[in-house]
XYZ file of N, CA, C and O in Angstrom:
696
model
N -25.040 45.899 -32.200
C -24.112 45.046 -32.425
C -22.125 45.256 -31.095
O -21.943 45.234 -30.733
N -22.907 46.753 -31.236
C -21.614 47.197 -29.864
C -21.741 46.769 -28.685
O -20.930 46.852 -27.781
N -23.270 46.486 -28.152
C -23.315 45.474 -26.856
C -23.387 44.340 -26.871
O -22.548 43.915 -25.427
N -23.741 43.740 -27.856
C -23.093 42.021 -28.489
C -21.915 42.101 -27.800
O -21.253 41.437 -26.691
N -20.897 43.855 -28.773
C -19.644 42.831 -28.867
C -19.375 43.382 -27.134
O -18.275 42.799 -26.894
N -19.306 44.897 -25.616
C -19.065 44.897 -24.842
C -19.731 43.285 -24.379
O -18.671 42.881 -23.240
N -20.220 42.251 -24.662
C -21.431 41.824 -23.434
C -20.025 40.759 -23.443
O -20.641 39.858 -22.493
N -19.766 40.454 -24.773
C -19.303 39.300 -25.337
C -17.820 38.981 -24.072
O -16.733 38.029 -24.253
N -17.260 40.353 -24.839
C -15.694 41.179 -24.225
C -15.863 40.487 -22.886
O -15.059 39.842 -21.773
N -17.015 41.299 -21.875
C -17.669 41.247 -20.591
C -16.961 39.529 -19.582
O -16.329 39.257 -18.540
N -17.560 39.075 -20.662
C -18.413 37.454 -20.416
C -17.125 36.425 -20.403
O -16.635 35.754 -19.570
N -16.145 37.319 -21.256
C -14.348 36.094 -21.137
C -13.918 36.536 -20.846
O -13.282 36.555 -20.107
N -13.985 38.245 -20.061
C -12.554 38.502 -18.394
C -13.404 37.559 -17.760
O -12.760 37.469 -16.794
N -14.791 37.627 -17.107
C -15.443 36.976 -15.802
C -15.058 35.215 -15.916
O -15.301 35.240 -15.134
N -15.035 34.690 -17.423
C -14.571 33.238 -17.487
C -13.649 33.258 -16.533
O -12.439 32.529 -16.618
N -12.434 34.125 -17.532
C -10.819 34.075 -17.028
C -10.429 34.571 -16.062
O -9.624 33.580 -15.031
N -11.541 35.420 -15.162
C -10.907 35.416 -13.661
C -11.549 33.829 -12.568
O -11.054 33.658 -12.198
N -12.816 33.718 -12.844
C -13.160 32.518 -12.329
C -12.391 31.438 -12.483
O -12.030 30.704 -11.812
N -11.410 31.517 -13.460
C -10.825 30.376 -14.084
C -8.991 30.450 -13.458
O -8.459 29.325 -12.558
N -8.919 31.551 -13.014
C -7.563 31.909 -12.455
C -8.152 31.731 -11.256
O -7.140 31.560 -9.839
N -8.796 32.021 -10.572
C -9.306 32.432 -9.435
C -9.377 30.529 -8.778
O -9.319 29.847 -7.951
N -10.642 29.743 -9.561
C -10.544 28.489 -10.216
C -9.005 27.250 -9.417
O -7.917 27.022 -8.687
N -7.586 27.823 -10.295
C -6.622 27.640 -10.313
C -5.847 27.635 -9.221
O -5.102 27.267 -9.050
N -5.664 29.407 -8.973
C -4.982 29.356 -7.297
C -5.513 28.735 -6.321
O -5.151 28.755 -5.428
N -6.670 28.601 -6.053
C -7.228 27.464 -4.934
C -6.850 26.852 -4.466
O -6.746 26.285 -3.878
N -6.689 26.528 -6.211
C -5.946 24.770 -6.217
C -4.021 24.752 -5.894
O -3.493 23.481 -4.940
N -3.793 25.798 -5.613
C -1.896 25.517 -5.781
C -1.890 25.614 -3.739
O -1.915 26.541 -3.168
N -2.786 24.910 -2.932
C -2.201 24.809 -1.304
C -0.905 23.900 -1.185
O 0.065 23.671 -1.863
N -0.861 25.010 -0.513
C 0.932 24.353 0.822
C 0.823 22.800 0.946
O -0.582 22.555 1.106
N 1.782 22.484 0.595
C 1.845 20.755 1.138
C 1.517 20.700 3.012
O 2.235 21.244 3.009
N 0.739 20.127 2.726
C 0.237 19.744 4.330
C 1.573 18.801 4.934
O 2.274 17.868 4.073
N 1.868 19.051 5.602
C 2.497 18.501 7.123
C 2.417 17.295 7.192
O 2.257 16.648 8.016
N 1.304 16.459 7.384
C 0.539 14.819 7.230
C 0.902 14.321 6.638
O 1.618 13.911 5.846
N 1.472 13.357 7.914
C 2.320 12.950 7.030
C 1.571 11.106 6.636
O 2.676 10.714 5.941
N 0.092 11.190 6.329
C -0.614 10.262 6.157
C -0.413 11.152 4.581
O -0.645 10.150 3.624
N 0.194 11.900 3.689
C 0.125 12.392 2.304
C 1.610 12.653 2.150
O 1.991 12.890 0.844
N 2.617 11.850 2.322
C 3.681 12.243 2.530
C 3.428 10.666 1.490
O 3.149 10.288 1.595
N 5.031 11.191 0.426
C 5.279 10.109 -0.272
C 5.764 8.731 -0.345
O 6.819 8.385 0.594
N 5.315 7.210 0.478
C 6.242 6.223 0.732
C 6.608 5.618 -0.535
O 6.665 4.781 -0.977
N 7.971 6.325 0.013
C 9.257 5.551 -0.435
C 10.668 4.773 0.479
O 9.924 5.442 1.441
N 11.716 4.146 0.169
C 12.450 3.966 1.419
C 13.078 5.360 1.727
O 13.293 6.625 1.141
N 13.199 4.784 3.331
C 13.861 5.792 4.548
C 12.706 6.801 5.076
O 12.628 7.383 5.871
N 11.797 6.552 4.715
C 9.795 6.684 5.590
C 9.546 5.761 6.464
O 9.411 4.710 5.477
N 9.284 6.257 7.915
C 8.565 5.419 8.099
C 7.461 5.119 8.082
O 7.040 5.861 7.899
N 7.384 4.014 7.099
C 6.061 3.334 7.630
C 5.045 3.656 8.915
O 4.887 3.199 9.683
N 3.577 4.148 8.000
C 2.313 4.463 8.310
C 2.006 3.474 9.733
O 2.189 2.146 8.956
N 2.067 3.577 10.891
C 1.061 2.391 11.680
C -0.579 2.216 11.550
O -1.133 2.838 10.819
N -0.655 0.780 11.531
C -2.219 0.652 10.869
C -2.360 -0.625 11.869
O -1.198 -0.639 12.702
N -3.679 -0.923 11.669
C -4.264 -1.817 12.983
C -5.566 -2.713 12.170
O -6.372 -2.006 11.827
N -5.422 -4.295 11.904
C -5.803 -5.395 11.348
C -5.756 -5.869 11.171
O -5.622 -6.680 11.777
N -7.986 -6.824 11.326
C -7.745 -7.765 11.468
C -6.928 -9.443 10.710
O -6.781 -8.579 9.601
N -7.121 -10.492 11.797
C -6.082 -11.262 10.909
C -7.153 -12.325 10.583
O -8.733 -12.122 10.665
N -7.306 -13.204 9.396
C -8.118 -13.275 9.202
C -8.918 -14.841 9.979
O -10.107 -15.506 10.093
N -7.294 -15.248 10.986
C -7.981 -16.451 12.422
C -8.767 -14.604 13.693
O -9.483 -15.744 15.063
N -9.074 -14.339 12.908
C -9.245 -13.351 14.157
C -9.480 -12.278 14.952
O -9.542 -11.368 15.803
N -7.639 -12.229 14.850
C -6.909 -11.798 16.191
C -6.594 -10.262 15.853
O -6.488 -10.474 14.099
N -5.735 -9.965 16.056
C -4.980 -8.132 15.828
C -4.110 -8.068 15.722
O -3.468 -8.308 16.510
N -3.442 -7.187 14.861
C -2.195 -6.661 14.536
C -2.173 -5.623 14.031
O -2.504 -4.501 13.148
N -1.201 -4.670 15.450
C -0.585 -4.004 14.308
C 0.516 -3.652 14.357
O 1.723 -4.018 15.832
N 0.820 -2.565 13.466
C 2.518 -2.706 12.955
C 3.199 -2.056 13.644
O 4.672 -3.199 14.178
N 2.738 -0.977 14.612
C 3.585 -0.870 15.262
C 4.219 -1.663 16.915
O 5.525 -1.556 17.424
N 3.318 -2.445 17.262
C 4.057 -3.359 17.549
C 4.643 -4.766 17.460
O 5.204 -5.732 18.188
N 5.950 -4.891 16.605
C 6.593 -5.039 15.524
C 7.973 -4.861 16.063
O 8.803 -4.998 14.732
N 7.658 -3.524 16.262
C 9.317 -3.006 16.260
C 9.499 -4.220 16.700
O 10.141 -4.596 17.326
N 11.384 -3.645 16.274
C 12.498 -4.944 16.821
C 12.398 -6.195 15.211
O 13.139 -7.208 15.204
N 11.912 -6.072 14.490
C 11.391 -7.173 14.203
C 11.125 -6.641 12.206
O 11.036 -5.235 12.733
N 12.324 -7.768 11.093
C 12.007 -7.253 10.152
C 11.038 -7.560 9.545
O 9.998 -8.482 9.641
N 9.698 -6.803 8.861
C 8.319 -6.608 8.360
C 8.317 -6.968 6.324
O 9.028 -5.674 6.038
N 8.201 -7.975 5.907
C 7.745 -7.988 4.604
C 6.038 -7.537 4.573
O 5.483 -8.664 5.317
N 5.476 -6.498 4.331
C 4.437 -6.697 4.037
C 3.878 -6.378 2.342
O 4.268 -5.535 1.814
N 3.055 -6.931 2.370
C 2.922 -7.774 1.107
C 1.199 -7.522 0.726
O 0.082 -7.583 2.471
N 0.698 -6.592 -0.477
C -0.662 -6.491 -0.479
C -1.223 -7.058 -1.824
O -0.598 -6.570 -2.642
N -2.242 -7.409 -1.088
C -3.016 -8.553 -2.669
C -4.815 -9.053 -3.073
O -4.936 -8.341 -1.651
N -4.758 -9.684 -4.087
C -6.110 -10.171 -3.589
C -6.064 -10.827 -4.959
O -5.404 -11.564 -4.933
N -7.228 -11.561 -4.650
C -7.614 -13.533 -4.056
C -7.809 -13.687 -6.002
O -7.482 -14.350 -6.520
N -8.422 -12.688 -6.893
C -7.995 -12.557 -8.055
C -7.035 -12.107 -9.000
O -7.414 -12.517 -10.378
N -5.867 -11.527 -8.494
C -4.819 -11.634 -9.216
C -3.874 -12.226 -9.141
O -3.088 -13.647 -8.641
N -4.124 -12.721 -10.478
C -2.803 -13.550 -11.530
C -1.454 -13.537 -10.574
O -0.696 -14.469 -10.012
N -0.532 -12.257 -10.538
C 0.807 -11.762 -10.225
C 0.975 -12.245 -9.021
O 1.787 -13.078 -7.969
N -0.233 -11.983 -7.905
C -0.135 -12.601 -6.663
C -0.095 -13.734 -6.588
O 0.757 -14.361 -5.662
N -1.192 -14.362 -7.233
C -1.217 -16.258 -6.909
C 0.178 -16.380 -7.162
O 0.613 -17.709 -6.497
N 0.792 -16.238 -7.989
C 2.241 -16.761 -8.435
C 3.394 -16.887 -7.110
O 4.225 -17.359 -7.360
N 2.999 -15.303 -6.555
C 3.699 -15.417 -5.731
C 3.899 -15.615 -4.077
O 4.246 -15.973 -3.436
N 3.038 -16.562 -3.883
C 2.155 -16.622 -2.621
C 2.898 -17.876 -2.194
O 3.081 -17.775 -1.626
N 2.763 -18.561 -2.858
C 4.125 -20.107 -3.160
C 5.123 -19.589 -2.043
O 5.710 -19.948 -1.414
N 6.745 -18.516 -3.144
C 7.477 -17.840 -2.880
C 7.307 -17.689 -1.523
O 7.963 -18.113 -0.269
N 6.452 -16.722 -1.035
C 6.316 -16.513 0.211
C 6.214 -16.939 1.673
O 6.499 -17.240 1.757
N 4.779 -18.054 0.937
C 5.174 -19.422 2.307
C 6.684 -20.441 2.115
O 7.023 -20.041 3.414
N 6.986 -20.279 1.029
C 8.000 -20.181 1.307
C 9.234 -19.925 2.348
O 10.585 -20.506 2.833
N 9.774 -18.587 2.253
C 10.374 -17.461 2.637
C 9.558 -17.735 4.188
O 10.514 -17.787 5.030
N 8.943 -17.369 4.326
C 8.155 -17.601 5.599
C 8.737 -19.407 6.410
O 8.819 -18.959 7.909
N 8.188 -20.296 5.905
C 9.227 -21.109 6.700
C 10.975 -21.248 6.440
O 11.137 -22.232 7.687
N 10.766 -20.482 5.754
C 12.563 -20.771 6.114
C 12.747 -19.664 6.688
O 14.290 -19.583 7.565
N 11.534 -18.318 7.256
C 12.856 -17.380 8.202
C 12.941 -17.911 9.100
O 12.746 -18.017 9.777
N 13.612 -16.735 9.964
C 14.341 -16.229 10.757
C 12.677 -15.592 12.496
O 12.066 -15.800 11.289
N 12.539 -15.593 13.277
C 12.177 -15.525 14.592
C 12.613 -13.771 14.418
O 11.055 -12.697 14.077
N 12.593 -13.071 13.112
C 12.902 -11.672 13.148
C 12.477 -11.278 11.863
O 12.367 -9.873 11.947
N 11.766 -12.303 11.124
C 11.118 -12.154 9.904
C 9.358 -12.191 10.038
O 9.120 -12.865 10.689
N 8.669 -10.860 9.952
C 7.103 -10.971 10.431
C 6.840 -11.127 8.632
O 7.481 -9.733 8.102
N 6.263 -11.640 7.902
C 5.573 -11.563 7.057
C 3.632 -11.518 6.900
O 3.511 -11.878 8.090
N 3.490 -10.236 6.367
C 1.861 -9.775 6.568
C 1.467 -9.546 5.184
O 2.439 -8.406 4.911
N 0.151 -10.026 4.775
C -0.132 -9.661 3.508
C -1.135 -10.043 3.942
O -2.555 -9.104 4.527
N -1.773 -8.460 2.910
C -2.609 -7.481 3.292
C -3.350 -7.746 2.358
O -3.165 -7.614 1.479
N -5.011 -8.451 2.625
C -5.618 -8.811 1.092
C -6.605 -7.847 1.700
O -7.559 -7.160 1.965
N -6.507 -6.791 -0.156
C -7.413 -6.108 -0.473
C -9.197 -6.036 -1.221
O -10.404 -6.013 -1.282
N -10.406 -7.637 -0.807
C -10.876 -8.163 -1.260
C -11.256 -9.062 -0.601
O -11.638 -10.083 -0.878
N -11.354 -8.816 0.475
C -12.312 -9.612 1.459
C -14.257 -10.135 1.449
O -14.004 -10.706 2.793
N -14.021 -9.419 1.092
C -15.906 -9.979 0.394
C -15.792 -11.081 -0.180
O -16.491 -12.073 -0.129
N -14.204 -11.834 -0.902
C -14.111 -12.789 -1.249
C -14.076 -13.774 -0.706
O -13.537 -13.751 0.706
N -13.412 -15.084 -0.958
C -13.421 -16.514 -0.361
C -11.839 -15.993 0.148
O -11.370 -17.384 -0.847
N -11.856 -15.748 0.838
C -9.596 -15.544 0.635
C -9.819 -16.615 2.063
O -8.510 -17.229 1.156
N -10.591 -17.359 2.756
C -10.385 -18.449 4.058
C -9.436 -20.084 2.458
O -9.089 -20.433 2.755
N -10.962 -19.726 1.439
C -10.915 -20.655 0.236
C -9.114 -20.810 -0.506
O -8.620 -21.643 -0.674
N -8.847 -19.317 -0.792
C -7.353 -19.204 -1.066
C -6.654 -19.702 -0.554
O -5.088 -20.000 -1.253
N -6.791 -18.879 0.678
C -5.588 -19.977 2.003
C -5.292 -20.886 1.764
O -4.304 -21.588 1.890
N -6.497 -21.271 2.076
C -7.191 -23.159 2.394
C -6.052 -23.989 1.203
O -4.747 -24.660 1.457
N -6.789 -23.582 0.062
C -5.977 -24.772 -1.711
C -4.707 -23.623 -1.427
O -4.500 -24.933 -1.766
N -3.990 -23.413 -0.595
C -2.594 -22.717 -1.239
C -1.390 -22.838 -0.405
O -0.267 -22.967 -0.343
N -2.700 -23.475 0.961
C -1.628 -23.857 1.969
C -0.691 -22.212 2.913
O 0.936 -23.320 3.008
N -1.527 -22.283 2.448
C -0.168 -20.041 3.604
C -0.648 -20.180 5.155
O -1.878 -20.745 6.125
N 0.615 -19.948 5.989
C 0.325 -20.313 7.065
C 1.109 -19.043 7.916
O 0.991 -18.471 8.796
N 1.006 -17.362 6.807
C 1.810 -16.947 7.441
C -0.099 -15.807 7.638
O -0.229 -15.947 6.529
N 0.807 -14.729 8.381
C -0.781 -13.851 9.063
C -1.554 -13.538 7.562
O -0.500 -12.693 6.749
N -2.721 -13.556 7.553
C -3.748 -12.891 6.342
C -4.015 -11.355 6.770
O -5.036 -11.877 7.638
N -3.732 -9.886 6.362
C -4.779 -9.399 7.114
C -5.939 -8.956 6.173
O -5.541 -8.889 4.530
N -7.005 -8.499 6.842
C -8.037 -8.158 5.663
C -8.392 -6.892 6.228
O -8.509 -6.197 7.257
N -8.550 -5.995 4.761
C -8.613 -4.921 5.124
C -10.038 -4.155 3.995
O -10.244 -3.432 3.613
N -11.088 -4.706 5.281
C -12.285 -4.298 5.217
C -12.512 -2.917 4.792
O -13.639 -3.149 3.472
N -11.864 -1.960 5.211
C -12.394 -0.867 4.894
C -11.586 0.073 3.440
O -11.861 1.358 3.452
N -10.638 -0.772 3.151
C -9.585 -0.032 1.933
C -8.198 1.028 2.992
O -8.678 1.495 1.916
N -8.164 1.061 4.071
C -7.917 2.175 4.369
C -5.905 2.132 3.987
O -5.894 3.304 3.795
N -5.863 0.917 4.708
C -4.538 0.848 5.116
C -3.786 0.936 3.148
O -2.399 0.795 2.741
N -5.040 -0.086 2.559
C -4.640 0.073 1.153
C -4.465 2.002 0.167
O -2.750 1.810 -0.221
N -4.850 2.619 1.043
C -4.905 3.659 0.277
C -3.523 4.467 1.528
O -2.759 5.440 0.927
N -3.144 3.945 2.668
C -3.126 4.282 3.345
C -1.042 4.327 2.742
O -0.147 5.213 2.556
N -0.999 3.260 2.393
C 0.066 2.738 1.991
C 0.258 2.639 0.461
O 1.470 2.624 -0.393
N -0.814 3.960 -0.566
C -0.922 4.843 -1.235
C -0.885 2.694 -2.961
O 0.683 3.676 -3.466
N -0.786 2.116 -2.555
C -0.265 1.213 -3.659
C -1.468 1.155 -4.609
O -3.054 0.738 -4.413
N -1.086 0.904 -6.050
C -1.779 1.658 -6.911
C -2.069 0.168 -7.868
O -2.073 0.238 -9.175
N -1.325 -0.597 -7.955
C -0.940 -2.293 -8.399
C -0.621 -3.522 -7.330
O 0.036 -2.943 -6.676
N -1.085 -4.290 -7.597
C -0.975 -5.217 -6.680
C -0.547 -7.036 -7.776
O -0.724 -5.938 -9.323
N 0.877 -7.344 -6.907
C 0.638 -7.206 -6.144
C 2.184 -5.588 -5.660
O 2.321 -5.960 -6.111
N 2.169 -5.582 -4.260
C 2.765 -4.394 -4.296
C 3.854 -4.946 -2.536
O 2.821 -5.574 -1.735
N 5.112 -4.606 -2.067
C 5.631 -5.889 -1.421
C 6.293 -3.831 -0.361
O 6.936 -3.706 -1.376
N 6.106 -4.194 0.651
C 7.437 -2.941 1.487
C 7.685 -4.205 2.318
O 8.145 -4.778 2.610
N 9.320 -3.305 2.503
C 10.314 -4.446 3.409
C 10.872 -3.199 4.467
O 11.501 -1.768 4.030
N 10.059 -2.964 5.510
C 9.922 -2.659 5.964
C 11.168 -3.152 7.433
O 10.891 -3.527 7.410
N 12.273 -2.249 8.234
C 13.397 -2.842 9.046
C 12.735 -2.453 10.436
O 11.840 -2.290 10.192
N 13.496 -3.081 11.076
C 13.725 -3.087 12.610
C 13.004 -2.075 13.229
O 12.551 -2.283 15.063
N 13.164 -0.871 12.566
C 13.042 0.188 13.548
C 11.955 0.582 13.277
O 11.463 1.831 13.258
N 10.849 0.734 12.350
C 10.065 0.938 11.382
C 9.933 1.269 9.931
O 9.338 2.206 10.003
N 11.033 1.491 9.660
C 10.903 2.336 8.743
C 11.381 1.026 6.665
O 11.777 0.397 6.496
N 10.776 2.089 6.109
C 10.485 0.970 4.500
C 11.840 1.396 4.357
O 12.429 2.629 4.138
N 12.776 -0.227 3.152
C 13.785 0.149 2.821
C 13.530 -0.170 1.559
O 14.603 0.620 1.048
N 12.962 -0.704 1.383
C 12.451 -1.030 -0.204
C 10.740 -1.347 -0.847
O 10.224 -1.260 0.207
N 10.626 -1.184 -1.509
C 9.127 -1.128 -2.537
C 8.958 -1.737 -2.945
O 9.487 -0.944 -4.562
N 8.275 -2.634 -3.684
C 8.807 -3.958 -4.973
C 6.983 -3.573 -5.520
O 6.024 -4.347 -4.776
N 7.126 -3.448 -6.769
C 5.539 -3.564 -7.328
C 5.782 -4.791 -8.811
O 7.028 -4.929 -9.105
N 5.035 -5.054 -8.441
C 4.662 -6.357 -8.986
C 4.958 -7.440 -8.284
O 5.498 -7.762 -7.029
N 4.594 -8.364 -8.926
C 5.197 -10.501 -8.424
C 6.847 -10.468 -8.083
O 7.815 -10.551 -9.437
N 7.608 -10.906 -6.680
C 8.174 -11.041 -6.744
C 8.900 -12.545 -6.223
O 8.545 -12.950 -6.441
N 10.198 -13.422 -7.048
C 10.362 -14.174 -6.795
C 11.043 -14.805 -6.009
O 11.157 -13.941 -5.383
N 10.938 -15.700 -4.985
C 11.615 -16.088 -3.559
C 13.495 -15.485 -3.313
O 13.242 -15.157 -2.570
N 14.002 -15.392 -4.764
C 15.540 -14.983 -4.530
C 14.758 -13.867 -4.402
O 15.946 -13.143 -3.543
N 14.874 -12.437 -4.682
C 13.870 -11.650 -4.465
C 13.450 -11.308 -3.368
O 14.442 -10.339 -2.439
N 12.987 -12.324 -2.344
C 12.371 -11.596 -1.719
C 13.906 -12.166 -0.493
O 13.693 -10.782 0.448
N 14.512 -13.363 -1.048
C 15.555 -13.575 0.023
C 16.381 -12.010 0.007
O 16.517 -11.785 1.344
N 17.338 -11.779 -0.412
C 17.622 -10.565 -0.736
C 17.358 -9.087 -0.321
O 18.196 -8.776 0.581
N 16.693 -9.162 -0.463
C 15.634 -7.602 -0.057
C 15.555 -8.032 1.715
O 16.094 -7.003 2.601
N 14.900 -8.963 1.990
C 14.567 -9.120 3.989
C 16.531 -9.285 4.788
O 17.145 -8.875 5.174
N 17.229 -10.084 3.679
C 18.792 -9.266 4.177
C 19.559 -8.499 4.344
O 20.661 -8.988 5.024
N 19.025 -7.316 3.265
C 19.521 -5.647 3.003
C 18.932 -5.598 4.694
O 18.797 -3.950 4.773
N 17.838 -5.886 5.269
C 16.951 -5.029 6.355
C 18.018 -5.196 7.508
O 18.526 -6.403 8.046
N 18.147 -3.969 8.502
C 18.732 -4.121 9.025
C 17.565 -4.673 10.887
O 17.166 -4.138 10.458
């Protein structure tokens, strides 16, 4: 009986040590990698390069000096469908210093059909490997980032955005 009791205590002790070591290993020092940084206002927008629906390449860092509305969306997303006409209207009203980029996260679907059906003329970028979506830590779509002419995120908006809010965010950019 004493042997069973000692064996039980020993097993519990080993389990406790294993749990402690496991938890201790998870307490790593914070990464200094910029991609691990939480993307919020005041943070430099991570650079990326994606192909457009038309086959051109867009690199965010090459847009320095321009204001950017960076929107993440999908063809099946009802709020995305609702906001696209307002984005198109903003695009038509915008001055030369504003670029609207819409990053599609479901390029395997009929993106071109969606664009044609909705009369969208601003650049549609295809995130075929889901890298930019992850880089920008998008957890809900639509999500829009407003990036100033110095490449710094000034605002992040989650959800469908009405036209007047888009205009206000753009006007607030430097």
